[in-house]
mmCIF file of C-alpha atoms in Angstrom:
data_model
loop_
_atom_site.group_PDB
_atom_site.id
_atom_site.type_symbol
_atom_site.label_atom_id
_atom_site.label_comp_id
_atom_site.label_asym_id
_atom_site.label_seq_id
_atom_site.Cartn_x
_atom_site.Cartn_y
_atom_site.Cartn_z
ATOM 1 C CA GLY A 1 -14.020 0.076 11.494
ATOM 2 C CA ASN A 2 -11.001 -1.827 10.262
ATOM 3 C CA SER A 3 -7.570 -1.196 11.795
ATOM 4 C CA VAL A 4 -3.968 -2.597 11.754
ATOM 5 C CA THR A 5 -1.422 -2.238 14.328
ATOM 6 C CA GLN A 6 2.119 -3.230 13.667
ATOM 7 C CA MET A 7 5.320 -3.283 15.483
ATOM 8 C CA GLU A 8 7.042 0.144 15.666
ATOM 9 C CA GLY A 9 10.385 0.479 13.847
ATOM 10 C CA PRO A 10 12.919 0.890 13.053
ATOM 11 C CA VAL A 11 14.386 -2.525 13.473
ATOM 12 C CA THR A 12 18.014 -3.231 12.904
ATOM 13 C CA LEU A 13 19.340 -6.755 12.677
ATOM 14 C CA SER A 14 22.479 -8.604 11.642
ATOM 15 C CA GLU A 15 22.744 -10.702 8.669
ATOM 16 C CA GLU A 16 21.481 -14.304 9.234
ATOM 17 C CA ALA A 17 19.237 -13.169 12.380
ATOM 18 C CA PHE A 18 15.919 -14.345 12.926
ATOM 19 C CA LEU A 19 13.076 -11.801 12.082
ATOM 20 C CA THR A 20 9.732 -11.314 13.547
ATOM 21 C CA ILE A 21 7.515 -8.225 12.856
ATOM 22 C CA ASN A 22 4.452 -8.224 14.895
ATOM 23 C CA CYS A 23 0.876 -7.506 13.157
ATOM 24 C CA THR A 24 -2.443 -7.404 14.874
ATOM 25 C CA TYR A 25 -5.619 -6.327 13.409
ATOM 26 C CA THR A 26 -9.284 -5.489 14.159
ATOM 27 C CA ALA A 27 -12.074 -6.214 11.687
ATOM 28 C CA THR A 28 -15.431 -7.551 11.404
ATOM 29 C CA GLY A 29 -15.945 -10.928 9.715
ATOM 30 C CA TYR A 30 -13.223 -12.680 8.015
ATOM 31 C CA PRO A 31 -10.633 -10.273 6.286
ATOM 32 C CA SER A 32 -7.840 -11.064 3.925
ATOM 33 C CA LEU A 33 -4.581 -10.279 5.232
ATOM 34 C CA PHE A 34 -1.412 -9.073 3.385
ATOM 35 C CA TRP A 35 2.214 -8.158 3.769
ATOM 36 C CA TYR A 36 3.640 -5.515 1.437
ATOM 37 C CA VAL A 37 7.234 -4.606 1.079
ATOM 38 C CA GLN A 38 8.594 -1.194 -0.155
ATOM 39 C CA TYR A 39 12.244 -1.209 -1.238
ATOM 40 C CA PRO A 40 14.034 2.079 -1.454
ATOM 41 C CA GLY A 41 12.743 4.526 -3.951
ATOM 42 C CA GLU A 42 10.164 2.056 -5.170
ATOM 43 C CA GLY A 43 6.398 1.388 -4.888
ATOM 44 C CA LEU A 44 5.080 -1.254 -2.730
ATOM 45 C CA GLN A 45 4.762 -4.848 -3.837
ATOM 46 C CA LEU A 46 3.017 -7.857 -2.429
ATOM 47 C CA LEU A 47 5.171 -10.223 -0.437
ATOM 48 C CA LEU A 48 2.642 -12.490 0.704
ATOM 49 C CA LYS A 49 -1.111 -12.973 1.692
ATOM 50 C CA ALA A 50 -3.622 -15.234 3.444
ATOM 51 C CA THR A 51 -7.318 -15.180 2.826
ATOM 52 C CA LYS A 52 -8.752 -17.462 5.588
ATOM 53 C CA ALA A 53 -7.901 -18.651 9.173
ATOM 54 C CA ASP A 54 -5.033 -20.907 9.734
ATOM 55 C CA ASP A 55 -3.810 -20.225 6.161
ATOM 56 C CA LYS A 56 0.041 -19.646 6.003
ATOM 57 C CA GLY A 57 1.402 -17.266 3.241
ATOM 58 C CA SER A 58 4.950 -17.606 2.226
ATOM 59 C CA ASN A 59 7.369 -16.069 -0.388
ATOM 60 C CA LYS A 60 11.150 -15.371 -0.494
ATOM 61 C CA GLY A 61 11.725 -17.191 2.851
ATOM 62 C CA PHE A 62 9.141 -15.041 4.678
ATOM 63 C CA GLU A 63 5.989 -16.634 6.159
ATOM 64 C CA ALA A 64 3.038 -15.366 8.075
ATOM 65 C CA THR A 65 0.021 -17.331 9.563
ATOM 66 C CA TYR A 66 -3.425 -16.028 9.809
ATOM 67 C CA ARG A 67 -4.571 -16.472 13.425
ATOM 68 C CA LYS A 68 -7.984 -15.470 13.921
ATOM 69 C CA GLU A 69 -7.991 -16.414 17.683
ATOM 70 C CA THR A 70 -5.246 -13.915 18.417
ATOM 71 C CA THR A 71 -6.192 -11.443 15.334
ATOM 72 C CA SER A 72 -2.448 -11.578 14.267
ATOM 73 C CA PHE A 73 -0.621 -11.978 11.197
ATOM 74 C CA HIS A 74 3.074 -11.814 12.259
ATOM 75 C CA LEU A 75 5.769 -11.764 9.598
ATOM 76 C CA GLU A 76 8.759 -14.089 10.172
ATOM 77 C CA LYS A 77 11.946 -15.074 8.451
ATOM 78 C CA GLY A 78 14.641 -17.590 9.648
ATOM 79 C CA SER A 79 17.786 -15.838 8.178
ATOM 80 C CA VAL A 80 17.630 -12.312 7.051
ATOM 81 C CA GLN A 81 19.875 -10.814 4.332
ATOM 82 C CA VAL A 82 21.085 -7.427 3.522
ATOM 83 C CA SER A 83 18.782 -7.333 0.545
ATOM 84 C CA ASP A 84 15.765 -7.733 2.969
ATOM 85 C CA SER A 85 16.322 -3.947 4.110
ATOM 86 C CA ALA A 86 13.008 -2.290 3.277
ATOM 87 C CA VAL A 87 9.799 -1.012 4.798
ATOM 88 C CA TYR A 88 7.265 -3.679 5.551
ATOM 89 C CA PHE A 89 3.516 -2.939 5.661
ATOM 90 C CA CYS A 90 0.850 -5.204 7.150
ATOM 91 C CA ALA A 91 -2.487 -4.806 5.572
ATOM 92 C CA LEU A 92 -6.098 -6.089 5.458
ATOM 93 C CA SER A 93 -9.178 -5.991 3.223
ATOM 94 C CA GLY A 94 -12.344 -6.596 4.860
ATOM 95 C CA PHE A 95 -15.269 -8.712 3.318
ATOM 96 C CA GLY A 96 -17.102 -6.507 0.683
ATOM 97 C CA ASN A 97 -14.797 -3.676 1.549
ATOM 98 C CA GLU A 98 -13.330 -1.618 -1.343
ATOM 99 C CA LYS A 99 -10.312 -0.645 0.305
ATOM 100 C CA LEU A 100 -7.108 -1.789 1.904
ATOM 101 C CA THR A 101 -6.234 -0.729 5.476
ATOM 102 C CA PHE A 102 -2.475 -0.509 6.131
ATOM 103 C CA GLY A 103 -0.500 -0.542 9.319
ATOM 104 C CA THR A 104 1.986 2.353 9.715
ATOM 105 C CA GLY A 105 5.080 0.361 8.308
ATOM 106 C CA THR A 106 8.089 -1.011 9.991
ATOM 107 C CA ARG A 107 11.415 -0.172 8.655
ATOM 108 C CA LEU A 108 13.933 -3.016 8.562
ATOM 109 C CA THR A 109 17.725 -2.537 8.263
ATOM 110 C CA ILE A 110 20.046 -5.635 7.907
ATOM 111 C CA ILE A 111 23.698 -4.987 8.706
ATOM 112 C CA PRO A 112 26.460 -7.302 7.298
ATOM 113 C CA ASN B 1 4.229 -4.692 -19.677
ATOM 114 C CA ALA B 2 5.154 -1.411 -18.213
ATOM 115 C CA GLY B 3 2.679 -2.150 -15.260
ATOM 116 C CA VAL B 4 1.504 1.007 -13.195
ATOM 117 C CA THR B 5 3.316 4.279 -14.392
ATOM 118 C CA GLN B 6 3.139 7.640 -12.652
ATOM 119 C CA THR B 7 4.350 11.085 -13.766
ATOM 120 C CA PRO B 8 5.905 13.220 -12.609
ATOM 121 C CA LYS B 9 8.276 11.765 -10.121
ATOM 122 C CA PHE B 10 8.809 14.852 -8.242
ATOM 123 C CA GLN B 11 6.785 18.102 -8.129
ATOM 124 C CA VAL B 12 7.087 21.468 -6.315
ATOM 125 C CA LEU B 13 3.889 23.493 -6.236
ATOM 126 C CA LYS B 14 3.011 26.774 -4.466
ATOM 127 C CA THR B 15 0.078 27.058 -2.195
ATOM 128 C CA GLY B 16 -3.141 27.534 -4.363
ATOM 129 C CA GLN B 17 -1.761 26.135 -7.491
ATOM 130 C CA SER B 18 -3.575 23.137 -9.225
ATOM 131 C CA MET B 19 -1.985 20.222 -10.975
ATOM 132 C CA THR B 20 -2.943 16.654 -12.145
ATOM 133 C CA LEU B 21 -0.785 13.471 -11.289
ATOM 134 C CA GLN B 22 -0.924 11.142 -14.073
ATOM 135 C CA CYS B 23 -1.435 7.257 -13.465
ATOM 136 C CA ALA B 24 -1.569 4.623 -16.272
ATOM 137 C CA GLN B 25 -1.771 0.963 -16.236
ATOM 138 C CA ASP B 26 -1.373 -1.531 -19.263
ATOM 139 C CA MET B 27 -2.676 -4.659 -17.412
ATOM 140 C CA ASN B 28 -6.494 -4.295 -18.154
ATOM 141 C CA HIS B 29 -7.178 -4.029 -14.298
ATOM 142 C CA GLU B 30 -10.527 -2.894 -13.538
ATOM 143 C CA TYR B 31 -9.676 -1.601 -9.976
ATOM 144 C CA MET B 32 -7.621 1.414 -9.536
ATOM 145 C CA SER B 33 -6.802 3.556 -6.551
ATOM 146 C CA TRP B 34 -4.836 6.653 -5.266
ATOM 147 C CA TYR B 35 -3.039 6.526 -1.719
ATOM 148 C CA ARG B 36 -0.860 8.998 0.053
ATOM 149 C CA GLN B 37 2.023 8.162 2.278
ATOM 150 C CA ASP B 38 2.983 10.154 5.143
ATOM 151 C CA PRO B 39 5.505 9.387 7.782
ATOM 152 C CA GLY B 40 4.066 7.430 10.745
ATOM 153 C CA MET B 41 0.849 6.985 9.141
ATOM 154 C CA GLY B 42 1.117 4.310 6.417
ATOM 155 C CA LEU B 43 -0.977 4.559 3.295
ATOM 156 C CA ARG B 44 -4.398 6.324 3.260
ATOM 157 C CA LEU B 45 -6.745 5.829 0.502
ATOM 158 C CA ILE B 46 -7.731 9.086 -1.356
ATOM 159 C CA HIS B 47 -10.074 7.810 -4.147
ATOM 160 C CA TYR B 48 -10.741 4.788 -6.110
ATOM 161 C CA SER B 49 -12.386 3.249 -8.989
ATOM 162 C CA VAL B 50 -13.972 -0.219 -9.997
ATOM 163 C CA GLY B 51 -14.203 0.416 -13.511
ATOM 164 C CA ALA B 52 -14.336 3.221 -16.311
ATOM 165 C CA GLY B 53 -16.743 5.763 -15.450
ATOM 166 C CA ILE B 54 -16.995 4.887 -11.707
ATOM 167 C CA THR B 55 -15.285 6.484 -8.904
ATOM 168 C CA ASP B 56 -15.686 6.946 -5.129
ATOM 169 C CA GLN B 57 -14.081 8.455 -2.136
ATOM 170 C CA GLY B 58 -11.503 6.859 0.220
ATOM 171 C CA GLU B 59 -10.934 8.180 3.608
ATOM 172 C CA VAL B 60 -9.022 11.448 2.675
ATOM 173 C CA PRO B 61 -10.752 12.783 -0.369
ATOM 174 C CA ASN B 62 -10.889 16.501 0.435
ATOM 175 C CA GLY B 63 -9.063 18.769 -1.983
ATOM 176 C CA TYR B 64 -8.529 15.893 -4.739
ATOM 177 C CA ASN B 65 -10.710 15.055 -7.738
ATOM 178 C CA VAL B 66 -10.544 12.026 -9.938
ATOM 179 C CA SER B 67 -12.044 10.725 -13.031
ATOM 180 C CA ARG B 68 -11.880 7.445 -15.084
ATOM 181 C CA SER B 69 -12.837 7.825 -18.744
ATOM 182 C CA THR B 70 -10.789 4.762 -19.799
ATOM 183 C CA THR B 71 -9.766 1.447 -18.141
ATOM 184 C CA GLU B 72 -6.041 2.581 -18.497
ATOM 185 C CA ASP B 73 -5.888 6.079 -17.050
ATOM 186 C CA PHE B 74 -6.948 7.215 -13.507
ATOM 187 C CA PRO B 75 -5.570 10.850 -13.061
ATOM 188 C CA LEU B 76 -5.732 12.631 -9.649
ATOM 189 C CA ARG B 77 -6.290 16.386 -9.577
ATOM 190 C CA LEU B 78 -5.347 18.652 -6.888
ATOM 191 C CA LEU B 79 -7.552 21.617 -7.053
ATOM 192 C CA SER B 80 -5.900 24.214 -4.891
ATOM 193 C CA ALA B 81 -2.731 22.820 -3.260
ATOM 194 C CA ALA B 82 -2.156 23.325 0.349
ATOM 195 C CA PRO B 83 1.065 22.483 2.542
ATOM 196 C CA SER B 84 -0.858 19.685 4.104
ATOM 197 C CA GLN B 85 -0.883 17.905 0.599
ATOM 198 C CA THR B 86 2.867 17.578 0.855
ATOM 199 C CA SER B 87 3.201 13.812 0.636
ATOM 200 C CA VAL B 88 4.272 10.810 -1.610
ATOM 201 C CA TYR B 89 1.422 9.691 -3.927
ATOM 202 C CA PHE B 90 1.019 6.240 -5.136
ATOM 203 C CA CYS B 91 -1.372 4.808 -7.809
ATOM 204 C CA ALA B 92 -2.218 1.230 -7.659
ATOM 205 C CA SER B 93 -4.156 -1.151 -9.705
ATOM 206 C CA SER B 94 -5.846 -4.726 -8.945
ATOM 207 C CA THR B 95 -6.388 -7.925 -10.948
ATOM 208 C CA GLY B 96 -9.645 -8.325 -9.599
ATOM 209 C CA GLY B 97 -12.664 -6.038 -8.641
ATOM 210 C CA SER B 98 -11.480 -5.229 -5.135
ATOM 211 C CA PRO B 99 -8.285 -4.952 -3.270
ATOM 212 C CA ALA B 100 -8.651 -8.374 -1.862
ATOM 213 C CA TYR B 101 -6.630 -9.170 -4.973
ATOM 214 C CA GLU B 102 -2.872 -8.155 -5.204
ATOM 215 C CA GLN B 103 -2.343 -4.743 -5.901
ATOM 216 C CA TYR B 104 0.337 -3.378 -8.197
ATOM 217 C CA PHE B 105 1.788 -0.049 -7.252
ATOM 218 C CA GLY B 106 3.453 2.709 -9.269
ATOM 219 C CA PRO B 107 6.729 4.032 -8.311
ATOM 220 C CA GLY B 108 5.268 7.223 -6.620
ATOM 221 C CA THR B 109 5.102 11.000 -7.012
ATOM 222 C CA ARG B 110 6.784 13.086 -4.241
ATOM 223 C CA LEU B 111 4.964 16.408 -3.962
ATOM 224 C CA THR B 112 5.985 19.418 -1.927
ATOM 225 C CA VAL B 113 3.776 22.351 -1.605
ATOM 226 C CA THR B 114 5.393 25.509 -0.221
#
């Protein structure tokens, strides 16, 4: 079946540091890939997505590229802010599949 | 638009009690789903619906029932609460007919079963 493996947390960085959160997946065919973010006390919200190989999703300074050859969708940001502190979830939706498969989440804390 | 709303925000139940978690959306979305979030396990799908009158099981359906009589509402029923159902529950809806489209999540219900 489908599965998502993402980097264990928690991750703590200083403001303006470079961020990478690794995500790899297992799926048949060509799934759609997502990053969702959960701010404290809130539900998840979509951060970015990519629907085919080599697509790059981007939003709020975050980027992730769909790499089929390495089955990866790593999340990056060049300069993080305190307001980026949240839990980040990588997820996939397989072709013809009725559900999202989530990774376990990575808690990110940015210190001033 | 209120988006996706969930009630209650917090709930404490005793083992064996039953209750219904409410979920409503005002975006006319066909696809709705329920997830539970447990530490170290991400989100797991309980049940989902692709339209009024149509529901199906996700990966962890045991102990839960759903129905979808209207497009707007998708309640989740706990039949006989167990401590293993202590979790945070999220309802979500989607613009398209599947989760490949952006999902909009409610704020969650934190349930404790003693």
